[in-house]
Amino acid sequence: MNVLKWQRERQNAERERLGSTWADSDLVFARDGFKLYRSEAGGPQDPEKVSARWRTLRTRLDLPEDFRIHDWRHSKVTNDLEAGENPVEVSANVRHHSPGYTMARYGHSRKDGARRLAASGAGRLGLSSLV
């Protein structure tokens, strides 16, 4: 959360510095105005630069070379669902087109939770001998 708070503060300062030349695209990590044409600030990041920064960060964190930035995203979604977060909110956060898609993609890791839920319900109904 601290990284996101720092990013919001940094991006708000950049937005204020550039004024009307900032093209607000409602992005968390938008391009800043450093060495860019002013009309590009506020838009999406350059994928090549993001990849280069990821390689640097991955090396600093001593992560395996085959650990992709998308793997981090997958871990985040899986962990959120495992923690019992609302699938609708998780889906919206990662900009999936529907919670059904999110659950079809990531719900497979929730088998243990589903078993616990079924056992709990069965126990409440007095069917614990069946579980």
PDB file of C-alpha atoms in Angstrom, residues 11 15 22-28 30 40-44 95:
ATOM      1  CA  GLN A  11       1.570  11.301  -9.995  1.00  0.00           C
ATOM      2  CA  ARG A  15      -0.321  16.220 -12.926  1.00  0.00           C
ATOM      3  CA  TRP A  22      -1.589  16.144 -18.639  1.00  0.00           C
ATOM      4  CA  ALA A  23      -3.915  13.761 -20.519  1.00  0.00           C
ATOM      5  CA  ASP A  24      -5.801  12.075 -17.676  1.00  0.00           C
ATOM      6  CA  SER A  25      -6.320   8.430 -18.633  1.00  0.00           C
ATOM      7  CA  ASP A  26      -7.327   7.268 -15.138  1.00  0.00           C
ATOM      8  CA  LEU A  27      -4.195   5.099 -14.868  1.00  0.00           C
ATOM      9  CA  VAL A  28      -2.403   4.236 -11.633  1.00  0.00           C
ATOM     10  CA  ALA A  30       0.692   6.721 -16.131  1.00  0.00           C
ATOM     11  CA  GLU A  40       1.945  11.858 -23.977  1.00  0.00           C
ATOM     12  CA  ALA A  41       2.029  12.564 -20.237  1.00  0.00           C
ATOM     13  CA  GLY A  42      -0.799  10.817 -18.400  1.00  0.00           C
ATOM     14  CA  GLY A  43      -1.140   8.074 -21.006  1.00  0.00           C
ATOM     15  CA  PRO A  44      -0.088   4.443 -20.803  1.00  0.00           C
ATOM     16  CA  ARG A  95     -10.210  -5.139 -15.160  1.00  0.00           C
TER      17      ARG A  95
END
